[in-house]
Amino acid sequence: MKSEVALGLVAWILAGALSASWAETPASGQLPNIILILADDLGYGDLGCYGQQIIQTPELDRMAAEGMRFTQFYAGATVCAPSRCVLMVGQHTGHCSVRGNAPANQRANQSLREEDITIAQILKARGYQTALIGKWGLGEGEEPGHPLRKGFDYFFGYLNQGHAHNYYPEFLWRNWGKVMLRNEVVAVKANYGADFTPGYAIKKVDYSHDLFTEDALRWVEEHKETPFFLYLAYTIPHANNEATRATGNGAEVPDFGIYADRDWPDQDKGQAAMITRMDRDVGRLLQKLRDLGIAERTLVMFSSDNGPHNEAGHNVQRFRPGGPLRGMKRDLYEGGIRVPFIAWWPGKVPAETVSNHVAYFGDVMATLCELTGAELPPHRDSVSFLPTLLGRFSDQKQHDYLYWEFYERGSAQAVRFENWKAIRKPMLSGEIELYNLAEDLGETKNLAAEYPDIVEKARKLMDEAHTPDPRWQVPGPKTSPPREANAQ
């Protein structure tokens, strides 16, 4: 109890420092607008500019051509909640407070704490108007992690990530209140311990993704005169897991669009149509910035929270969403954590640029701090990649290593340093696999036996990076793997 009070006091003191010393405008002039667009379960190979051959993504391909495409960018984790926590607080999963998708009876573990400083809080203290539209998953109700308690002035969307499975929910949240929709939902037996009914719709009228897009376009236009930060957290192409279990098809979309006449199962048509629909709407948002005359002072970043899923009932082999990478969501192989990342800022981010800089979600905080003249909070695992974004490649600093943890399926750790990638299953005690990504991007050849010194270095880095947290217990050798939190 005393430690909790002490942490709360530290948070209060730090909050005071934020409002005082970080609130001055940088000497470089007007603060740029910032838009962070996050897809949900979009694979490294799901976009045309990353090698996709079937699903059409012309707007994101254009965004990449007009900006910078990263080839070695990583999510914060291989599942939703911890990845988004890493993104918000700038710490890897060995240090941050939300390290997994928590079971319903431990839902409080999935809330950010009072002392967790987010990028929204930092930017708000710099004078930004801040909005979250879409999926949150890091605190709800009276929990300290509610987005309106973590720096966002405005929120519209899903608080609970289980609620976010359903593209046709009965309601969405706007700030503190519910917005009732015209959909009718069939309840399924599931215990999320939250204020919603998990299930799937039998009357489908209001598609949440479309509502998010319209709300984002409106919000940007209303705030075009002042610096703003928009976190647009789409749920596409995550499956509606409950619909998959009940009907065999979890790829919910209003229509199949250009794929309607394909000789494919509906699940495959839906999966492709969802991604192309999201692509269209990213294009609409970029065009809105052009029409408003603010594109040249707006940095837009696009990425995905983890690797691709296989939970909609679709044929994963048809689209090869991981491209050349091994694994997918819930793996710490590259396919589970390496994600697309595109940066767009006309006149600032050099066009037609492909960067092989190694970065991850935690670096967004340091990047935005440097961009806006804010001080990076202490104890962050965050290296700014602003020099790369601005084409000052010789000024770019590098990580000594990147690190991930995973608490489902018996647990795992992974570390990347230089071109080496090591994975240990289970955490802390398992055998270590070793791969050379420069020569074996698909992680097909385990080199652990050939390079015992590199394995030992990887072991030390994993041990160094993991800080124990009583809320996130590492499964022992005689315990059963934790359940997967309703496959969120």
Short mmCIF file of C-alpha atoms in Angstrom, two decimals:
data_model
loop_
_atom_site.label_atom_id
_atom_site.label_comp_id
_atom_site.label_asym_id
_atom_site.label_seq_id
_atom_site.Cartn_x
_atom_site.Cartn_y
_atom_site.Cartn_z
CA MET A 1 0.00 0.00 0.00
CA LYS A 2 2.81 2.41 0.87
CA SER A 3 4.51 1.72 -2.45
CA GLU A 4 1.26 2.47 -4.28
CA VAL A 5 0.95 5.79 -2.46
CA ALA A 6 4.56 6.59 -3.24
CA LEU A 7 4.03 5.81 -6.92
CA GLY A 8 0.93 7.96 -6.94
CA LEU A 9 2.92 10.81 -5.43
CA VAL A 10 5.62 10.40 -8.06
CA ALA A 11 2.94 10.50 -10.75
CA TRP A 12 1.49 13.69 -9.24
CA ILE A 13 4.89 15.36 -9.09
CA LEU A 14 5.66 14.30 -12.65
CA ALA A 15 2.27 15.58 -13.81
CA GLY A 16 3.15 18.95 -12.30
CA ALA A 17 6.45 18.94 -14.15
CA LEU A 18 4.59 18.14 -17.35
CA SER A 19 2.23 21.07 -17.01
CA ALA A 20 5.01 23.47 -16.09
CA SER A 21 8.34 22.74 -17.77
CA TRP A 22 7.07 20.95 -20.90
CA ALA A 23 4.46 23.49 -21.92
CA GLU A 24 6.64 25.94 -23.82
CA THR A 25 6.52 26.14 -27.61
CA PRO A 26 9.76 24.99 -29.30
CA ALA A 27 11.87 27.63 -30.99
CA SER A 28 11.34 26.03 -34.41
CA GLY A 29 7.88 27.61 -34.71
CA GLN A 30 4.40 26.18 -35.01
CA LEU A 31 3.91 22.71 -33.62
CA PRO A 32 3.04 20.12 -36.29
CA ASN A 33 -0.16 18.13 -36.22
CA ILE A 34 0.28 14.40 -35.55
CA ILE A 35 -1.95 11.56 -36.70
CA LEU A 36 -1.20 7.99 -35.66
CA ILE A 37 -3.28 5.38 -37.51
CA LEU A 38 -3.18 1.85 -36.13
CA ALA A 39 -4.64 -1.18 -37.86
CA ASP A 40 -5.54 -4.30 -35.87
CA ASP A 41 -3.92 -7.63 -36.82
CA LEU A 42 -2.69 -6.35 -40.19
CA GLY A 43 0.25 -8.42 -41.40
CA TYR A 44 3.60 -7.27 -42.72
CA GLY A 45 2.62 -8.57 -46.17
CA ASP A 46 -0.98 -7.33 -46.27
CA LEU A 47 -0.24 -4.12 -48.22
CA GLY A 48 0.75 -3.78 -51.85
CA CYS A 49 3.77 -1.68 -50.95
CA TYR A 50 4.98 -4.59 -48.79
CA GLY A 51 4.49 -7.20 -51.48
CA GLN A 52 0.77 -8.10 -51.35
CA GLN A 53 -0.33 -9.37 -54.76
CA ILE A 54 -4.09 -9.88 -54.34
CA ILE A 55 -5.58 -7.41 -51.87
CA GLN A 56 -5.71 -3.90 -53.33
CA THR A 57 -4.34 -1.05 -51.19
CA PRO A 58 -3.75 1.87 -53.60
CA GLU A 59 -4.06 4.64 -51.00
CA LEU A 60 -1.54 3.21 -48.55
CA ASP A 61 0.73 2.38 -51.46
CA ARG A 62 0.50 6.02 -52.52
CA MET A 63 1.15 7.13 -48.94
CA ALA A 64 4.33 5.03 -48.95
CA ALA A 65 5.39 6.42 -52.34
CA GLU A 66 4.90 9.98 -51.10
CA GLY A 67 6.65 9.26 -47.81
CA MET A 68 8.84 6.70 -46.07
CA ARG A 69 8.30 2.97 -45.72
CA PHE A 70 10.11 1.12 -42.94
CA THR A 71 11.15 -2.50 -43.52
CA GLN A 72 12.38 -3.32 -39.99
CA PHE A 73 9.75 -1.83 -37.73
CA TYR A 74 8.29 -3.84 -34.85
CA ALA A 75 5.11 -3.84 -32.80
CA GLY A 76 5.33 -3.64 -29.03
CA ALA A 77 4.07 -7.20 -28.58
CA THR A 78 2.47 -10.04 -30.48
CA VAL A 79 -1.03 -9.43 -29.08
CA CYS A 80 -3.17 -6.36 -28.66
CA ALA A 81 -3.11 -4.88 -25.17
CA PRO A 82 0.63 -5.04 -24.38
CA SER A 83 1.51 -3.78 -27.84
CA ARG A 84 -0.70 -0.74 -27.38
CA CYS A 85 0.71 -0.18 -23.91
CA VAL A 86 4.25 -0.12 -25.31
CA LEU A 87 3.09 2.38 -27.93
CA MET A 88 1.52 4.67 -25.36
CA VAL A 89 4.19 4.62 -22.62
CA GLY A 90 7.48 4.07 -24.48
CA GLN A 91 8.59 1.02 -22.49
CA HIS A 92 9.07 -2.54 -23.73
CA THR A 93 7.15 -5.46 -22.28
CA GLY A 94 9.84 -6.25 -19.73
CA HIS A 95 9.18 -2.90 -18.08
CA CYS A 96 5.69 -1.63 -18.96
CA SER A 97 2.61 -2.17 -16.82
CA VAL A 98 0.38 -4.06 -19.30
CA ARG A 99 2.24 -7.12 -20.52
CA GLY A 100 -0.54 -9.32 -21.81
CA ASN A 101 -4.22 -9.73 -22.64
CA ALA A 102 -5.61 -10.20 -19.15
CA PRO A 103 -8.31 -12.80 -18.38
CA ALA A 104 -11.69 -11.43 -17.35
CA ASN A 105 -11.09 -12.14 -13.67
CA GLN A 106 -7.88 -10.06 -13.83
CA ARG A 107 -9.17 -7.25 -16.03
CA ALA A 108 -7.67 -4.53 -13.81
CA ASN A 109 -4.22 -5.79 -14.82
CA GLN A 110 -4.95 -4.53 -18.31
CA SER A 111 -5.44 -0.94 -17.21
CA LEU A 112 -2.69 1.64 -17.37
CA ARG A 113 -1.77 2.88 -13.90
CA GLU A 114 -2.03 6.42 -12.61
CA GLU A 115 1.74 6.81 -12.86
CA ASP A 116 1.96 5.62 -16.49
CA ILE A 117 2.70 8.72 -18.59
CA THR A 118 1.37 8.44 -22.15
CA ILE A 119 2.24 10.23 -25.37
CA ALA A 120 -1.21 11.84 -25.20
CA GLN A 121 -0.42 13.37 -21.81
CA ILE A 122 2.90 14.67 -23.08
CA LEU A 123 1.33 16.26 -26.17
CA LYS A 124 -1.61 17.66 -24.21
CA ALA A 125 0.89 19.39 -21.93
CA ARG A 126 2.49 20.88 -25.04
CA GLY A 127 -0.81 22.52 -25.98
CA TYR A 128 -2.17 19.87 -28.33
CA GLN A 129 -5.83 19.00 -28.73
CA THR A 130 -5.91 15.23 -28.37
CA ALA A 131 -8.38 12.60 -29.55
CA LEU A 132 -8.66 8.83 -29.55
CA ILE A 133 -11.08 7.39 -32.08
CA GLY A 134 -11.40 3.61 -32.28
CA LYS A 135 -10.15 0.87 -29.96
CA TRP A 136 -8.44 1.50 -26.63
CA GLY A 137 -8.18 -1.66 -24.47
CA LEU A 138 -6.02 -0.12 -21.69
CA GLY A 139 -8.57 0.91 -19.09
CA GLU A 140 -12.30 1.47 -18.74
CA GLY A 141 -14.97 2.58 -16.29
CA GLU A 142 -13.42 3.77 -13.04
CA GLU A 143 -9.99 2.33 -13.84
CA PRO A 144 -7.06 4.76 -13.97
CA GLY A 145 -6.33 3.82 -17.57
CA HIS A 146 -9.51 5.27 -19.04
CA PRO A 147 -8.40 7.37 -22.06
CA LEU A 148 -9.88 10.58 -20.67
CA ARG A 149 -7.63 10.07 -17.63
CA LYS A 150 -4.55 9.43 -19.80
CA GLY A 151 -4.32 12.64 -21.79
CA PHE A 152 -7.10 12.42 -24.37
CA ASP A 153 -9.53 15.34 -24.57
CA TYR A 154 -11.96 13.34 -26.69
CA PHE A 155 -12.76 9.64 -27.06
CA PHE A 156 -15.12 7.78 -29.38
CA GLY A 157 -15.01 4.02 -29.74
CA TYR A 158 -14.48 0.82 -27.79
CA LEU A 159 -12.99 0.76 -24.31
CA ASN A 160 -12.87 -3.04 -24.04
CA GLN A 161 -11.03 -5.03 -26.68
CA GLY A 162 -13.52 -7.91 -26.42
CA HIS A 163 -16.28 -5.42 -27.21
CA ALA A 164 -14.18 -4.36 -30.21
CA HIS A 165 -14.53 -7.81 -31.79
CA ASN A 166 -18.02 -6.86 -32.94
CA TYR A 167 -18.13 -4.44 -35.90
CA TYR A 168 -21.88 -4.05 -35.37
CA PRO A 169 -22.14 -3.47 -31.59
CA GLU A 170 -25.16 -2.27 -29.67
CA PHE A 171 -23.31 0.85 -28.60
CA LEU A 172 -20.01 2.72 -28.66
CA TRP A 173 -18.58 5.10 -26.06
CA ARG A 174 -18.29 8.84 -26.60
CA ASN A 175 -16.28 10.30 -23.76
CA TRP A 176 -18.06 9.04 -20.60
CA GLY A 177 -21.39 8.07 -22.16
CA LYS A 178 -22.84 5.43 -24.47
CA VAL A 179 -23.93 6.14 -28.04
CA MET A 180 -26.64 3.62 -28.84
CA LEU A 181 -26.57 2.13 -32.34
CA ARG A 182 -29.24 0.47 -34.46
CA ASN A 183 -27.66 -2.98 -34.45
CA GLU A 184 -29.13 -6.03 -32.70
CA VAL A 185 -26.66 -8.42 -31.09
CA VAL A 186 -26.99 -12.10 -30.27
CA ALA A 187 -25.27 -12.70 -26.95
CA VAL A 188 -22.79 -15.53 -26.56
CA LYS A 189 -21.51 -17.13 -23.40
CA ALA A 190 -18.34 -15.29 -22.50
CA ASN A 191 -17.19 -13.60 -19.33
CA TYR A 192 -15.36 -10.41 -20.11
CA GLY A 193 -16.51 -8.78 -16.90
CA ALA A 194 -17.34 -5.59 -18.75
CA ASP A 195 -20.27 -3.36 -19.55
CA PHE A 196 -21.27 -4.90 -22.86
CA THR A 197 -22.70 -8.08 -24.34
CA PRO A 198 -20.18 -10.09 -26.37
CA GLY A 199 -21.63 -11.59 -29.50
CA TYR A 200 -22.45 -10.89 -33.12
CA ALA A 201 -25.16 -8.89 -34.83
CA ILE A 202 -28.23 -10.29 -36.56
CA LYS A 203 -29.41 -6.81 -37.50
CA LYS A 204 -26.50 -4.93 -39.07
CA VAL A 205 -26.99 -1.22 -39.65
CA ASP A 206 -24.13 0.83 -38.14
CA TYR A 207 -20.63 -0.39 -39.03
CA SER A 208 -18.19 0.85 -36.41
CA HIS A 209 -15.27 1.35 -38.78
CA ASP A 210 -17.31 3.71 -40.95
CA LEU A 211 -18.41 5.64 -37.87
CA PHE A 212 -14.77 6.02 -36.80
CA THR A 213 -13.76 7.36 -40.20
CA GLU A 214 -16.56 9.93 -40.32
CA ASP A 215 -15.80 11.02 -36.75
CA ALA A 216 -12.10 11.40 -37.53
CA LEU A 217 -12.79 13.51 -40.62
CA ARG A 218 -15.13 15.73 -38.60
CA TRP A 219 -12.73 16.08 -35.67
CA VAL A 220 -9.77 17.01 -37.88
CA GLU A 221 -11.78 19.70 -39.65
CA GLU A 222 -12.96 21.15 -36.34
CA HIS A 223 -9.38 21.33 -35.00
CA LYS A 224 -7.55 22.44 -38.13
CA GLU A 225 -6.54 25.80 -36.64
CA THR A 226 -4.68 24.46 -33.60
CA PRO A 227 -2.05 21.71 -33.21
CA PHE A 228 -3.73 18.36 -32.74
CA PHE A 229 -2.90 14.73 -32.02
CA LEU A 230 -5.30 12.13 -33.39
CA TYR A 231 -4.84 8.47 -32.47
CA LEU A 232 -7.07 6.65 -34.97
CA ALA A 233 -7.12 3.04 -33.78
CA TYR A 234 -9.06 1.07 -36.39
CA THR A 235 -10.19 -2.49 -35.65
CA ILE A 236 -9.78 -3.72 -39.23
CA PRO A 237 -8.88 -6.48 -40.04
CA HIS A 238 -9.35 -8.14 -36.61
CA ALA A 239 -11.89 -10.97 -36.71
CA ASN A 240 -15.14 -11.01 -34.78
CA ASN A 241 -14.11 -14.12 -32.86
CA GLU A 242 -17.62 -14.71 -31.53
CA ALA A 243 -19.08 -14.61 -35.04
CA THR A 244 -16.44 -17.05 -36.25
CA ARG A 245 -17.32 -19.51 -33.51
CA ALA A 246 -21.05 -19.15 -34.11
CA THR A 247 -21.27 -18.86 -37.89
CA GLY A 248 -17.84 -19.75 -39.27
CA ASN A 249 -17.32 -16.24 -40.64
CA GLY A 250 -15.73 -13.51 -38.55
CA ALA A 251 -14.73 -11.19 -41.41
CA GLU A 252 -17.48 -8.62 -40.92
CA VAL A 253 -17.85 -5.97 -43.60
CA PRO A 254 -20.87 -4.23 -45.16
CA ASP A 255 -20.05 -5.40 -48.68
CA PHE A 256 -17.37 -7.28 -50.56
CA GLY A 257 -16.60 -4.35 -52.88
CA ILE A 258 -14.25 -5.21 -55.74
CA TYR A 259 -14.01 -8.79 -54.50
CA ALA A 260 -17.73 -9.58 -54.79
CA ASP A 261 -17.32 -11.56 -58.02
CA ARG A 262 -14.24 -13.50 -56.96
CA ASP A 263 -14.55 -17.26 -56.80
CA TRP A 264 -13.67 -17.30 -53.10
CA PRO A 265 -15.44 -18.21 -49.89
CA ASP A 266 -17.20 -15.28 -48.19
CA GLN A 267 -14.59 -15.30 -45.42
CA ASP A 268 -11.83 -14.59 -47.95
CA LYS A 269 -13.86 -11.92 -49.72
CA GLY A 270 -14.56 -10.30 -46.37
CA GLN A 271 -10.95 -10.34 -45.24
CA ALA A 272 -9.79 -8.65 -48.45
CA ALA A 273 -12.70 -6.20 -48.49
CA MET A 274 -12.00 -5.08 -44.93
CA ILE A 275 -8.41 -4.16 -45.75
CA THR A 276 -9.33 -2.38 -48.96
CA ARG A 277 -12.08 -0.47 -47.12
CA MET A 278 -9.58 0.69 -44.50
CA ASP A 279 -7.17 1.65 -47.29
CA ARG A 280 -9.87 3.78 -48.92
CA ASP A 281 -10.54 5.59 -45.66
CA VAL A 282 -6.87 6.32 -44.98
CA GLY A 283 -6.87 7.92 -48.41
CA ARG A 284 -9.92 9.99 -47.48
CA LEU A 285 -8.16 11.26 -44.37
CA LEU A 286 -5.02 12.26 -46.26
CA GLN A 287 -7.16 14.02 -48.87
CA LYS A 288 -8.94 15.89 -46.08
CA LEU A 289 -5.58 17.19 -44.89
CA ARG A 290 -4.80 18.37 -48.43
CA ASP A 291 -8.20 20.00 -48.84
CA LEU A 292 -7.84 21.85 -45.52
CA GLY A 293 -4.38 23.08 -46.50
CA ILE A 294 -2.69 21.47 -43.49
CA ALA A 295 -0.95 18.47 -45.09
CA GLU A 296 2.42 20.23 -44.99
CA ARG A 297 2.21 20.66 -41.23
CA THR A 298 0.86 17.20 -40.40
CA LEU A 299 2.91 14.09 -39.70
CA VAL A 300 0.88 10.94 -40.38
CA MET A 301 2.09 7.51 -39.29
CA PHE A 302 0.45 4.18 -40.11
CA SER A 303 1.16 0.78 -38.57
CA SER A 304 -0.40 -2.38 -37.08
CA ASP A 305 -0.55 -3.59 -33.49
CA ASN A 306 0.85 -7.08 -34.22
CA GLY A 307 1.06 -9.74 -36.90
CA PRO A 308 -1.86 -11.22 -38.86
CA HIS A 309 -4.57 -13.46 -37.41
CA ASN A 310 -6.19 -16.68 -38.65
CA GLU A 311 -9.42 -16.27 -36.70
CA ALA A 312 -12.01 -15.13 -39.29
CA GLY A 313 -12.39 -18.48 -41.00
CA HIS A 314 -10.53 -17.28 -44.08
CA ASN A 315 -7.78 -19.06 -46.01
CA VAL A 316 -4.55 -17.54 -44.73
CA GLN A 317 -2.54 -19.15 -47.51
CA ARG A 318 -4.48 -17.27 -50.18
CA PHE A 319 -3.14 -13.86 -49.14
CA ARG A 320 0.13 -14.76 -47.34
CA PRO A 321 -0.34 -11.84 -44.89
CA GLY A 322 3.06 -12.31 -43.28
CA GLY A 323 4.88 -12.10 -46.59
CA PRO A 324 8.29 -13.78 -46.24
CA LEU A 325 8.11 -13.91 -42.44
CA ARG A 326 7.57 -16.93 -40.21
CA GLY A 327 4.67 -16.98 -37.78
CA MET A 328 1.74 -14.73 -37.04
CA LYS A 329 -0.16 -13.22 -34.12
CA ARG A 330 0.86 -14.88 -30.80
CA ASP A 331 4.29 -15.80 -32.18
CA LEU A 332 7.52 -14.01 -31.35
CA TYR A 333 8.90 -15.01 -34.71
CA GLU A 334 9.11 -12.10 -37.14
CA GLY A 335 5.62 -12.65 -38.53
CA GLY A 336 4.11 -11.99 -35.13
CA ILE A 337 5.90 -8.73 -34.38
CA ARG A 338 7.38 -7.16 -37.53
CA VAL A 339 4.74 -4.82 -38.93
CA PRO A 340 4.26 -2.28 -41.71
CA PHE A 341 5.13 1.29 -40.79
CA ILE A 342 4.64 4.24 -43.14
CA ALA A 343 5.39 7.90 -42.38
CA TRP A 344 3.97 10.76 -44.47
CA TRP A 345 4.64 14.46 -44.13
CA PRO A 346 4.80 16.41 -47.41
CA GLY A 347 7.89 18.57 -47.61
CA LYS A 348 9.44 17.06 -44.48
CA VAL A 349 9.60 13.26 -44.80
CA PRO A 350 11.47 12.53 -48.05
CA ALA A 351 9.28 10.87 -50.63
CA GLU A 352 9.96 7.47 -52.19
CA THR A 353 12.20 6.48 -49.30
CA VAL A 354 12.64 2.98 -47.90
CA SER A 355 14.29 2.82 -44.48
CA ASN A 356 15.89 -0.26 -42.93
CA HIS A 357 16.27 1.48 -39.56
CA VAL A 358 15.38 -0.95 -36.74
CA ALA A 359 12.69 0.59 -34.54
CA TYR A 360 9.58 -0.38 -32.59
CA PHE A 361 6.41 1.03 -31.02
CA GLY A 362 8.23 2.24 -27.91
CA ASP A 363 10.24 4.65 -30.05
CA VAL A 364 7.19 6.71 -30.99
CA MET A 365 7.33 8.48 -27.62
CA ALA A 366 10.92 9.70 -27.99
CA THR A 367 10.25 10.65 -31.59
CA LEU A 368 7.27 12.82 -30.70
CA CYS A 369 9.11 14.33 -27.74
CA GLU A 370 11.96 15.39 -30.02
CA LEU A 371 9.53 16.62 -32.66
CA THR A 372 7.63 18.84 -30.23
CA GLY A 373 10.45 19.90 -27.93
CA ALA A 374 9.16 17.90 -24.96
CA GLU A 375 11.35 16.17 -22.43
CA LEU A 376 11.30 12.38 -22.56
CA PRO A 377 10.07 10.97 -19.23
CA PRO A 378 12.66 8.97 -17.29
CA HIS A 379 13.12 5.23 -17.55
CA ARG A 380 11.88 4.88 -21.14
CA ASP A 381 13.04 2.24 -23.63
CA SER A 382 12.67 4.74 -26.43
CA VAL A 383 15.01 6.03 -29.15
CA SER A 384 13.80 8.81 -31.41
CA PHE A 385 13.71 8.01 -35.13
CA LEU A 386 12.98 11.64 -36.05
CA PRO A 387 16.40 11.97 -37.73
CA THR A 388 15.43 9.15 -40.06
CA LEU A 389 12.01 10.68 -40.75
CA LEU A 390 13.63 13.97 -41.70
CA GLY A 391 16.31 12.35 -43.85
CA ARG A 392 19.18 13.08 -41.44
CA PHE A 393 20.30 9.47 -41.52
CA SER A 394 23.80 10.07 -40.18
CA ASP A 395 22.32 11.51 -36.97
CA GLN A 396 20.19 8.43 -36.23
CA LYS A 397 20.93 6.62 -32.97
CA GLN A 398 20.43 2.86 -32.66
CA HIS A 399 19.08 0.54 -30.00
CA ASP A 400 21.47 -1.86 -28.33
CA TYR A 401 18.63 -4.38 -28.57
CA LEU A 402 14.86 -4.75 -28.82
CA TYR A 403 12.93 -7.00 -26.44
CA TRP A 404 9.52 -8.70 -26.17
CA GLU A 405 7.64 -10.92 -23.70
CA PHE A 406 4.55 -13.10 -24.17
CA TYR A 407 2.50 -14.67 -21.40
CA GLU A 408 0.17 -17.00 -23.31
CA ARG A 409 0.82 -20.51 -24.64
CA GLY A 410 3.35 -21.26 -21.96
CA SER A 411 5.19 -17.92 -22.37
CA ALA A 412 8.14 -16.76 -24.47
CA GLN A 413 10.79 -14.05 -24.73
CA ALA A 414 12.56 -12.62 -27.74
CA VAL A 415 15.45 -10.25 -28.27
CA ARG A 416 16.93 -8.72 -31.40
CA PHE A 417 20.44 -7.24 -31.46
CA GLU A 418 22.24 -6.36 -34.68
CA ASN A 419 21.11 -9.06 -37.13
CA TRP A 420 20.65 -11.70 -34.43
CA LYS A 421 17.23 -12.75 -33.21
CA ALA A 422 16.82 -15.06 -30.21
CA ILE A 423 13.65 -16.64 -28.82
CA ARG A 424 13.33 -18.46 -25.49
CA LYS A 425 10.33 -20.67 -24.68
CA PRO A 426 9.22 -20.73 -21.92
CA MET A 427 10.37 -17.46 -20.44
CA LEU A 428 13.43 -17.42 -18.17
CA SER A 429 14.04 -21.16 -18.27
CA GLY A 430 13.55 -22.52 -21.79
CA GLU A 431 15.93 -23.39 -24.59
CA ILE A 432 17.03 -20.50 -26.79
CA GLU A 433 16.59 -20.49 -30.55
CA LEU A 434 18.94 -18.28 -32.57
CA TYR A 435 18.49 -16.87 -36.09
CA ASN A 436 20.50 -14.59 -38.36
CA LEU A 437 17.90 -12.31 -39.92
CA ALA A 438 20.31 -10.92 -42.51
CA GLU A 439 20.74 -14.39 -44.01
CA ASP A 440 17.54 -16.09 -42.90
CA LEU A 441 14.61 -13.67 -42.76
CA GLY A 442 12.16 -16.55 -42.56
CA GLU A 443 13.84 -17.91 -39.40
CA THR A 444 14.18 -21.39 -40.83
CA LYS A 445 17.59 -22.38 -39.44
CA ASN A 446 18.21 -22.42 -35.69
CA LEU A 447 21.91 -21.55 -35.21
CA ALA A 448 22.02 -21.92 -31.42
CA ALA A 449 24.32 -24.94 -31.49
CA GLU A 450 26.79 -23.19 -33.79
CA TYR A 451 27.07 -19.90 -31.86
CA PRO A 452 27.03 -20.62 -28.12
CA ASP A 453 28.62 -17.24 -27.36
CA ILE A 454 25.83 -15.41 -29.15
CA VAL A 455 23.27 -17.54 -27.33
CA GLU A 456 24.86 -16.60 -24.02
CA LYS A 457 24.73 -12.92 -24.94
CA ALA A 458 21.04 -13.30 -25.83
CA ARG A 459 20.40 -15.00 -22.49
CA LYS A 460 22.01 -12.14 -20.58
CA LEU A 461 20.04 -9.54 -22.53
CA MET A 462 16.76 -11.32 -21.83
CA ASP A 463 17.56 -11.60 -18.15
CA GLU A 464 18.53 -7.92 -18.05
CA ALA A 465 15.40 -6.76 -19.86
CA HIS A 466 12.87 -8.65 -17.74
CA THR A 467 11.78 -6.88 -14.58
CA PRO A 468 9.40 -9.07 -12.52
CA ASP A 469 5.88 -7.77 -12.00
CA PRO A 470 3.55 -9.50 -9.50
CA ARG A 471 0.63 -8.95 -11.85
CA TRP A 472 2.32 -10.88 -14.66
CA GLN A 473 3.49 -14.24 -13.38
CA VAL A 474 5.73 -16.36 -15.57
CA PRO A 475 4.21 -19.85 -15.88
CA GLY A 476 6.31 -22.49 -14.15
CA PRO A 477 7.27 -25.81 -15.72
CA LYS A 478 4.44 -27.67 -13.94
CA THR A 479 1.66 -25.17 -14.52
CA SER A 480 -0.80 -25.13 -17.37
CA PRO A 481 -0.45 -22.30 -19.92
CA PRO A 482 -2.77 -19.40 -19.11
CA ARG A 483 -5.91 -19.22 -21.16
CA GLU A 484 -5.72 -16.77 -24.03
CA ALA A 485 -8.07 -14.13 -22.65
CA ASN A 486 -10.93 -15.01 -24.99
CA ALA A 487 -8.59 -14.94 -28.00
CA GLN A 488 -8.39 -11.18 -28.05
#
